[in-house]
C-alpha angles and dihedrals in degrees: 000000000000091000093050091048090049090050090052090051092050093047091047090052099041107017121120116233114245096025124112108264113216132176120196118201115198108183149129088246095243109138143170092208142025109293092177090059090049090049091050090051089050090051090050088053091053101265125121113218117211125185138205123199120205127195110300094024126140097250097195092053093048092047090047091055092054093043094050091042095050090240142118126277118215116192115206093158098102102050122022089197087070088069091056091045096053094048093045093048093245090110093070117274129353128299097231097045099239109155099178145346123211118199125202111198127208090271091058094252112145122203138161113255124216110256122206127215095277097044099264116144138184129218118228118259114281134180107230117233123217111279127007120007110183127191132186127201123198114195120196117200130209091253091059096254121127138205130196129204131179131197136180131210120192115221117213134190112267091344091283095142123051123236107266117266112252113256092248090059090050090052091049091048092050090049091053091049090050090049090051091050091049091050091050091051091051092050091048092051 
């Protein structure tokens, strides 16, 4: 239940309105609480909870999570090779349900990227230009929904300037500086 509750908190903080909200529980089914109740609460909050059982898992618990969470149960407990097959694409389809990804490069050229069995994709090679180089990816899922993401890389002359630190890293760095200042104040007092 703690993992499901943590996933809800993360999705509430970072989820995008209008997108399908999915939680995937991969576990042995051993629990100190009631994961089915947590899954039902997640479903009531608008999140489907799916579960995957690996060899040695408590199957009834894992099925109960998916049932209560309005999700799908995948049972890998009987044949470990099934795990390899689903991630390699040999198990019929892809685990995450990505049907295609279209990339638009900084020049406005759009092409379909190759997608692996777990939905990872790679942009084609591109020579960065000086300044901003923005890409957009449009993922289409097997249920017909889509998601878009954009990213920017800044090209510099002769690599003299580093790529800017992502904002989350800046926040973490400022938090560490504040922590260091607070520790120095405590030691001085």
